[in-house]
Every structure is written in structure tokens, then in C-alpha cells.
Coordinates of C-alpha atoms in Angstrom, one line a residue:
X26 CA 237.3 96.1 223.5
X27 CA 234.6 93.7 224.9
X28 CA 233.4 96.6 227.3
X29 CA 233.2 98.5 224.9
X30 CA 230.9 97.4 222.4
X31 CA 228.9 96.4 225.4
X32 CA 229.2 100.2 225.5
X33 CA 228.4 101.0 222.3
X34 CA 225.5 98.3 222.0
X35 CA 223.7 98.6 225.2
X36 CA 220.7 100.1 224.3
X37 CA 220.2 97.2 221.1
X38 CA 220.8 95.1 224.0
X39 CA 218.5 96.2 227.0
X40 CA 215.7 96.6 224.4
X41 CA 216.2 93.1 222.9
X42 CA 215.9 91.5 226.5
X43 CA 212.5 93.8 227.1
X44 CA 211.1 92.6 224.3
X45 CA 212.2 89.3 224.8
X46 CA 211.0 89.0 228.4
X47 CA 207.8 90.4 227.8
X48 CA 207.4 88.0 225.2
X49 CA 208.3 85.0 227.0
X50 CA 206.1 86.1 230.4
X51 CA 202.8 86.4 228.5
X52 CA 200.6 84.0 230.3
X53 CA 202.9 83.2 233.4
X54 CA 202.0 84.0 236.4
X55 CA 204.8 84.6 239.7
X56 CA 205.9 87.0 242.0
X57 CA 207.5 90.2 241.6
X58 CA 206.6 89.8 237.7
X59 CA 204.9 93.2 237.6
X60 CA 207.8 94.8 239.4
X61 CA 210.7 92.9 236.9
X62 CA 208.7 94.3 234.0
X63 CA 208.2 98.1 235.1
X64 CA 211.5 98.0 236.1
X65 CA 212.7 96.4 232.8
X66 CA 211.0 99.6 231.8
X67 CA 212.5 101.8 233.6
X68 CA 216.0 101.3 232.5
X69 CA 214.6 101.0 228.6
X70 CA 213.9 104.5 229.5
X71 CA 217.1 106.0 231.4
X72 CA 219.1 104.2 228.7
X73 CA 217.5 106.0 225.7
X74 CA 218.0 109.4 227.7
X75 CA 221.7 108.6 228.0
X76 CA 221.6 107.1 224.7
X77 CA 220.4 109.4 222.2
X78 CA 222.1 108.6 219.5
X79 CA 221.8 105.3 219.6
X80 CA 217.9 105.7 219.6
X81 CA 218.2 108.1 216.5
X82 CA 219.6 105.9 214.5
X83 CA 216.3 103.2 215.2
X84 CA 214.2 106.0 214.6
X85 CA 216.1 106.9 211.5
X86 CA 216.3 103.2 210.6
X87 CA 212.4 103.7 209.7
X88 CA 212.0 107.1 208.7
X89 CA 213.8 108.4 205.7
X90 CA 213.8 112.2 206.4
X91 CA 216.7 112.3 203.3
X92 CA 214.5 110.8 201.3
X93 CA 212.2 112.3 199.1
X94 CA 209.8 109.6 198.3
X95 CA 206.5 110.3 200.6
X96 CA 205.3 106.6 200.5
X97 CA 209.0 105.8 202.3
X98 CA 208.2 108.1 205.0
X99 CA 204.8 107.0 205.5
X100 CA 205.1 103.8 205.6
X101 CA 208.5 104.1 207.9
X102 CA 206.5 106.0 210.7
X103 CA 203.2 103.9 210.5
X104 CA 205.4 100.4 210.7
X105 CA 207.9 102.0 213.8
X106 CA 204.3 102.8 215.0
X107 CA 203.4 99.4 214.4
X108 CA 206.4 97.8 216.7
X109 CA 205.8 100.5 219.4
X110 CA 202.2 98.9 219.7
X111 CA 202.9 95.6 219.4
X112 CA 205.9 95.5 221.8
X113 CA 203.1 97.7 224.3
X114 CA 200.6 95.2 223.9
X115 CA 203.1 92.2 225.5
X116 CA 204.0 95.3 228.6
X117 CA 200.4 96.0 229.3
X118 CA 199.4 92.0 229.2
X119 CA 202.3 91.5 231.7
X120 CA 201.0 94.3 233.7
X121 CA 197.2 93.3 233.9
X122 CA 195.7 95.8 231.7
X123 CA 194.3 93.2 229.5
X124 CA 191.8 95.0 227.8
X125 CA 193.6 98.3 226.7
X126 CA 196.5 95.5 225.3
X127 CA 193.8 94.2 223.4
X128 CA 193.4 97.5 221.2
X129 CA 197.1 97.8 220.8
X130 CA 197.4 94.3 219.4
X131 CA 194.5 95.7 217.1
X132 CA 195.9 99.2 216.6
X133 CA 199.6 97.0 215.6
X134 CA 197.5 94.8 213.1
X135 CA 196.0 97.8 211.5
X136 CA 199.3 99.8 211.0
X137 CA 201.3 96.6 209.3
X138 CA 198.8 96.1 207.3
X139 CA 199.0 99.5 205.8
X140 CA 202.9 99.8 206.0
X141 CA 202.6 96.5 204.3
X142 CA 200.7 97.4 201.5
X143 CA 202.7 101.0 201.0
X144 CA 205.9 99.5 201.1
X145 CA 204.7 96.4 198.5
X146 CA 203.3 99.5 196.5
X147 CA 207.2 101.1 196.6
X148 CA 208.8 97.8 195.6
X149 CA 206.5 97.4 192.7
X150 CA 206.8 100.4 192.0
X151 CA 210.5 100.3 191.6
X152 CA 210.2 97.3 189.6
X153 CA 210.5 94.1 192.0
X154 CA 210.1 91.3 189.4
X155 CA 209.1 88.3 192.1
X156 CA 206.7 90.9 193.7
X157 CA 205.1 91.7 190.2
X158 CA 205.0 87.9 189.9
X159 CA 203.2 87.0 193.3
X160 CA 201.1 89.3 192.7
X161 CA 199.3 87.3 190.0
X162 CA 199.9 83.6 191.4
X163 CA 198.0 85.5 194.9
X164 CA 195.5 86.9 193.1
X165 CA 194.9 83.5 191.3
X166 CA 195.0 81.3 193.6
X167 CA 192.6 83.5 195.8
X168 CA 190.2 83.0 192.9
X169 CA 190.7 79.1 193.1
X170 CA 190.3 79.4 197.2
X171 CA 187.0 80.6 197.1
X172 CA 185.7 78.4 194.4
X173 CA 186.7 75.4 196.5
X174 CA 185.9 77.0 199.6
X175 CA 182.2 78.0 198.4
X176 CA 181.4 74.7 197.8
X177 CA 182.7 73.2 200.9
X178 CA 180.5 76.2 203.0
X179 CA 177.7 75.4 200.9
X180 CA 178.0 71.6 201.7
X181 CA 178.4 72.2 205.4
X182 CA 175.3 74.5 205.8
X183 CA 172.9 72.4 204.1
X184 CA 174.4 69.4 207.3
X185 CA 174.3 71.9 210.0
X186 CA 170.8 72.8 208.7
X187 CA 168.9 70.9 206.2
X188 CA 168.6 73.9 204.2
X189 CA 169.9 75.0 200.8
X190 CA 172.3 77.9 201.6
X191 CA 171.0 79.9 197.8
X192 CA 167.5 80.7 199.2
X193 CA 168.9 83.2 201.2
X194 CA 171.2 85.6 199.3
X195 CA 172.4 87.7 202.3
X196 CA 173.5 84.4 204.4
X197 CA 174.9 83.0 201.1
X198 CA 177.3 85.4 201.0
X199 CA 178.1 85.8 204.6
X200 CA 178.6 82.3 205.1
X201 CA 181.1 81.5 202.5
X202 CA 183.1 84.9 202.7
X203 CA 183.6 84.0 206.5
X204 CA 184.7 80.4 205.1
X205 CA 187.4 81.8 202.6
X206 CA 188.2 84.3 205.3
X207 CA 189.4 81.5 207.6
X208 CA 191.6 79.8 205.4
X209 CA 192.6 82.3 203.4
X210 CA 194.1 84.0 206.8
X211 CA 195.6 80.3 207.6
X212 CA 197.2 79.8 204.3
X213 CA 198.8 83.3 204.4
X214 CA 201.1 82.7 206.4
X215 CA 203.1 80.6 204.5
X216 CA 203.1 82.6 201.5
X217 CA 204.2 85.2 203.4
X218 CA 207.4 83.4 204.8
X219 CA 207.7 83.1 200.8
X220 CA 207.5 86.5 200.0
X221 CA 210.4 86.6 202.9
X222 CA 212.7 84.3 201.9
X223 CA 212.0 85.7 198.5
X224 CA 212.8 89.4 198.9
X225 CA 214.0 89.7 202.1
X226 CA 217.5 90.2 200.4
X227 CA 216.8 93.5 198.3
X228 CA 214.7 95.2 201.5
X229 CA 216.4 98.4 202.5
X230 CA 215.8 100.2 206.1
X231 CA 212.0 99.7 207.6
X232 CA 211.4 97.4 204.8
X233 CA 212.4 94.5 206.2
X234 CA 210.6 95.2 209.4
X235 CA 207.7 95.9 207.8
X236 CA 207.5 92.5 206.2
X237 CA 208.6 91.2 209.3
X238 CA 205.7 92.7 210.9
X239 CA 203.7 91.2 208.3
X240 CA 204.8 87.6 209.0
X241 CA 204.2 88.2 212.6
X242 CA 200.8 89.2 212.0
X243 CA 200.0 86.0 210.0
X244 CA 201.6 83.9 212.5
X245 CA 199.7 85.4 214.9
X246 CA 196.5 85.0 212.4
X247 CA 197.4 81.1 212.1
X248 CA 197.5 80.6 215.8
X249 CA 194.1 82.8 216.6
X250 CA 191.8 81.3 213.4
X251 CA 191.3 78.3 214.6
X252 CA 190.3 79.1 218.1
X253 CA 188.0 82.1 216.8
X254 CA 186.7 80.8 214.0
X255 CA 183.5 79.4 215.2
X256 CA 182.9 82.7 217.2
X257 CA 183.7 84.9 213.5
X258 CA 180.8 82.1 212.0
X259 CA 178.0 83.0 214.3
X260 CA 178.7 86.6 214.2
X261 CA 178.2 86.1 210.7
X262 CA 175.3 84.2 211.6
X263 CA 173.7 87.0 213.8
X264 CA 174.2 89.5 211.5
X265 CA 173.1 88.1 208.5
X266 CA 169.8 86.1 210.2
X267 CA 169.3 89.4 211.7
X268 CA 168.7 90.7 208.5
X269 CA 167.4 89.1 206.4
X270 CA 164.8 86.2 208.2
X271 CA 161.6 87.2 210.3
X272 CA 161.1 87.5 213.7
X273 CA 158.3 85.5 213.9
X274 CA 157.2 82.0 212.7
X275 CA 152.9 81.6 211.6
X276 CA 151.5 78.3 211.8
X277 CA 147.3 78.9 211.2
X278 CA 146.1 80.8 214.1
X279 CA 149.4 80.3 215.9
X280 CA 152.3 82.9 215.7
X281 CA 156.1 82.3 217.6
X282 CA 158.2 84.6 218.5
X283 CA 161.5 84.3 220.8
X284 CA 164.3 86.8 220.7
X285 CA 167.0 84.4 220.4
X286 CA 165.3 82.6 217.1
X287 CA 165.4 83.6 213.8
X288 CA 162.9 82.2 211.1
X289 CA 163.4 81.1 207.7
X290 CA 159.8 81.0 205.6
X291 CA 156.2 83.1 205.7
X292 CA 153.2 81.2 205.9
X293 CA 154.5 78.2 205.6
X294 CA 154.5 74.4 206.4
X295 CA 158.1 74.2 207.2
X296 CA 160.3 76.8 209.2
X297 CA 164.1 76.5 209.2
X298 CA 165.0 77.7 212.5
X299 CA 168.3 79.9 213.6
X300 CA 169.3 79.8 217.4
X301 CA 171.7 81.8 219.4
X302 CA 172.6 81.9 222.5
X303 CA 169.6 80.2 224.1
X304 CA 170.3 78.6 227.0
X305 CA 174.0 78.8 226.3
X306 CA 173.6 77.2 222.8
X307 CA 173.6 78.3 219.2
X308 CA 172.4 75.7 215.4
X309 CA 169.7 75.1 213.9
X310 CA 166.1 73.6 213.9
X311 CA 162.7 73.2 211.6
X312 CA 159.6 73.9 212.9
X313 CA 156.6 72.0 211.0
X314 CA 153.3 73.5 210.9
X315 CA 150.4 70.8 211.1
X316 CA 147.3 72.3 210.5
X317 CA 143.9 71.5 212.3
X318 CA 140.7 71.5 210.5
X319 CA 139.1 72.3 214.4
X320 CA 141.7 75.1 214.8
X321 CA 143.9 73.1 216.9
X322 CA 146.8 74.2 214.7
X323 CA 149.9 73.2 216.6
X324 CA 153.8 73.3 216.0
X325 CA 156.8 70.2 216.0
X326 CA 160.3 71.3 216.5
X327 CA 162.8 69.5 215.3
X328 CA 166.3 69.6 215.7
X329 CA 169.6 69.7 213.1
X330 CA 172.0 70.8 215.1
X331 CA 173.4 72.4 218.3
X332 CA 176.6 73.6 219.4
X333 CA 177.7 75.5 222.1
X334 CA 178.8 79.1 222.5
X335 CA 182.0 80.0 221.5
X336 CA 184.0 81.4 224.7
X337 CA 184.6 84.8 224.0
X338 CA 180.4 84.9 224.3
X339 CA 180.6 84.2 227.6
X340 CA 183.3 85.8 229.0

């Protein structure tokens, strides 16, 4: 009896302890790991072969080809899609190929978010009361969000930069978005254990895989935001700066220019200044003209503030 559901369970089995192992390897380091894990591979492989009904029934699990509803199919194939990536991303990290795991982990975030959004669409759709309910406490409270998050990125740029954040329209908005961004993305993840716990009960088939995919992803959001968040701000920085302020900074006969700066002002007696990556380093500065009646026009820096490059910049 005990053989054989072994039997009749061994491929649920062998895949549960591949993904589990590659899971608990990332970041560790040891001999014969490479060998363990294309071998753990290996036999993921033979067993499917010998086990073909067994893996029908997981790739029927997320694609309903009784079912006549299109959305279903869709968003069946796109989130069994979305596990194949994400459990290739933890192989190739094991492996070493580091940077073709990186646009897995990206191809798996993009296909839960749209199985996620199809398969919220088809419960809605068939008339999920606490979906139809979240649906307006989310969109509320993402209103409220960015109201109080506005004013706290509004605060914090005129510290890191003596500068009112409204005279530059472009920034304005790329500097708060990238605010409500990060905690919206950090908040999300408990309301999606909500939305869970909530419906997690009336899911049918890829359903509940999709939303588990979905929690995963915001787990995996909540971890990453903090440590990126800094490097998401200058990009925002860059971008908008790079846009939208000059080049160049005129004092009298004097002109500036530096390739890592950006200037805020025209012809003027105060500059606010933009820095990134100069000498390792990324804020802000002002720049005072003082004007010479001789010609002798000449130019004060002074500095707001400086931090250092995030570490993705410098790897």
C-alpha cells in the first residue's frame, strides 16, 4: 500500500524536492552542488517520460482544454508558464548562469501579473462579491497612498535639496510616483495574503496557483524594495534631470558644464545642482553666482547632500 502510493505519487514527489532544493541552495556555496542539481534534473526528466500521465494531469490542472471560456485557457497557460520560469530561474542561479536567471525571474513576474489580472477579471466576472468589494477599498486606499505619500516626497526633496519640488513639473512627478511606487509594492503584499485567505476557498484549477504566484511575487517585491529602492530613486533622478534641467550653468562671463551635473536655473544667481555618479557619489548642490563689476565673475558651490551609489551601479 505504502509502495504504492510512493508509486503513484513519485513524480508530485521528485518535483516537490527539485523545487525545494533549488530553493533552499540559492546563495550557498559547496561542492558537487552543480552536479546534485543537474542531476536532480535529470531524474525530474526520466520521471515525466515514465510518467506521462501523471504530468498530464499538472498540465491539465492549468489548462482547461474542456472549457470553453478563452480567458481560462489563457490565463492557465500564461501562469504554468509563469511557474516553469520561476522554478528555472532558482536552476540556473544554482548553476551559475546568473544573468539569463535574471530574465526569467522578470519573464515569471511579467506572466503572473497578467494571469493575475485575467483570472481576477474571470472571478469578477462570475460574480465574486469580496473581489467586487476589494476592488474599491484598493482603489481607495491607493488614492489615500499617494496623497500622503506626495507630501512626504515633497518634504524629503526640498531636505535632500533646498529646492521646492513644484518648479519642476517633470521631476515632480517622477519623484513622487517612484515614492508611492515603493510602498505601494511594500503594502501589497499583505493585502494580497488577504485577498488569499479571502478567496482562496472558491479558486478552482490554476486559480489558486495563480494567486499563489501573485503572493510570491509581492513577497518577493517586499524583500527586494527596500534594497532597490534608492537605485529605482536616482534612475528616476537621471531620467527626469536629464530632461528636463540644462546642461550647463552661466554665471556672467563664466559657463559650467560637467557631464555628471545637471543644472536647475538660466541666468541666474542661484543654481540647484543634480549629481550622479561623480566620483562614486550621487545628491545635490547650489551653485551661487557672485558677479564682479571688473569681470572677475566667479562661482561658490555649496553642498545639500551626498550619498553614495546604490550597488547595482557599480557592479
Amino acid at each position: 500500500m505504502f509502495f504504492e502510493k510512493i508509486k503513484t505519487y513519485s513524480l508530485y514527489m521528485i518535483l516537490s524536492v527539485f523545487l525545494v532544493s533549488n530553493t533552499l541552495l540559492v546563495g550557498h556555496e559547496f561542492l558537487f552542488k552543480k552536479i546534485i542539481i543537474i542531476l536532480l534534473l535529470f531524474i525530474v526528466i526520466i520521471t515525466c517520460f515514465y510518467k506521462k500521465d501523471s504530468f498530464k494531469k499538472i498540465i491539465y490542472y492549468f489548462v482547461y482544454f474542456d472549457n470553453d471560456k478563452v480567458v481560462k485557457k489563457i490565463s492557465g497557460v500564461i501562469s504554468l508558464l509563469a511557474w516553469f520560469f520561476f522554478v528555472s530561474s532558482l536552476f540556473l542561479l544554482n548553476i551559475g548562469f546568473v544573468f539569463l536567471a535574471r530574465w526569467f525571474i522578470l519573464a515569471f513576474i511579467i506572466c503572473v501579473v497578467i494571469s493575475g489580472v485575467l483570472t481576477f477579471y474571470d472571478l469578477e466576472r462570475g460574480g465574486n462579491v469580496v473581489l467586487s468589494k476589494m476592488r474599491l477599498v484598493f482603489v481607495s486606499g491607493a488614492s489615500v497612498l499617494y496623497f500622503i505619500t506626495s507630501a512626504y516626497a515633497a518634504s524629503y526633496f526640498l531636505q535632500m535639496s533646498n529646492m521646492d519640488i513644484s518648479d519642476s513639473p517633470l521631476l515632480e512627478f517622477g519623484w513622487k510616483f517612484a515614492f508611492f511606487a515603493i510602498y505601494f509594492f511594500m503594502i501589497l503584499q499583505p493585502v494580497s495574503y488577504g485577498i488569499f485567505l479571502s478567496v482562496s476557498t472558491k479558486l478552482k484549477g490554476h486559480q489558486l496557483m495563480t494567486i499563489l504566484g501573485v503572493l510570491m511575487l509581492t513577497s518577493l517585491l517586499l524583500f527586494a524594495i527596500p534594497r532597490w529602492a534608492e537605485s529605482f530613486i536616482v534612475v528616476v533622478l537621471d531620467w527626469t534631470t536629464n530632461s528636463e534641467w540644462h546642461t550647463s550653468a552661466m554665471c556672467g562671463s563664466l559657463s559650467i558644464s560637467d557631464s555628471t551635473e545637471r543644472y536647475f536655473g538660466f541666468n541666474t544667481d542661484k543654481y540647484t545642482v543634480y549629481f550622479s555618479n561623480r566620483d562614486g557619489k550621487w545628491g545635490f548642490e547650489e551653485i551661487n553666482c557672485i558677479k564682479d563689476d571688473k569681470n572677475q565673475d566667479s562661482l561658490k558651490r555649496v553642498s545639500v547632500s551626498q550619498s553614495n551609489m546604490p550597488k547595482w551601479f557599480k557592479e
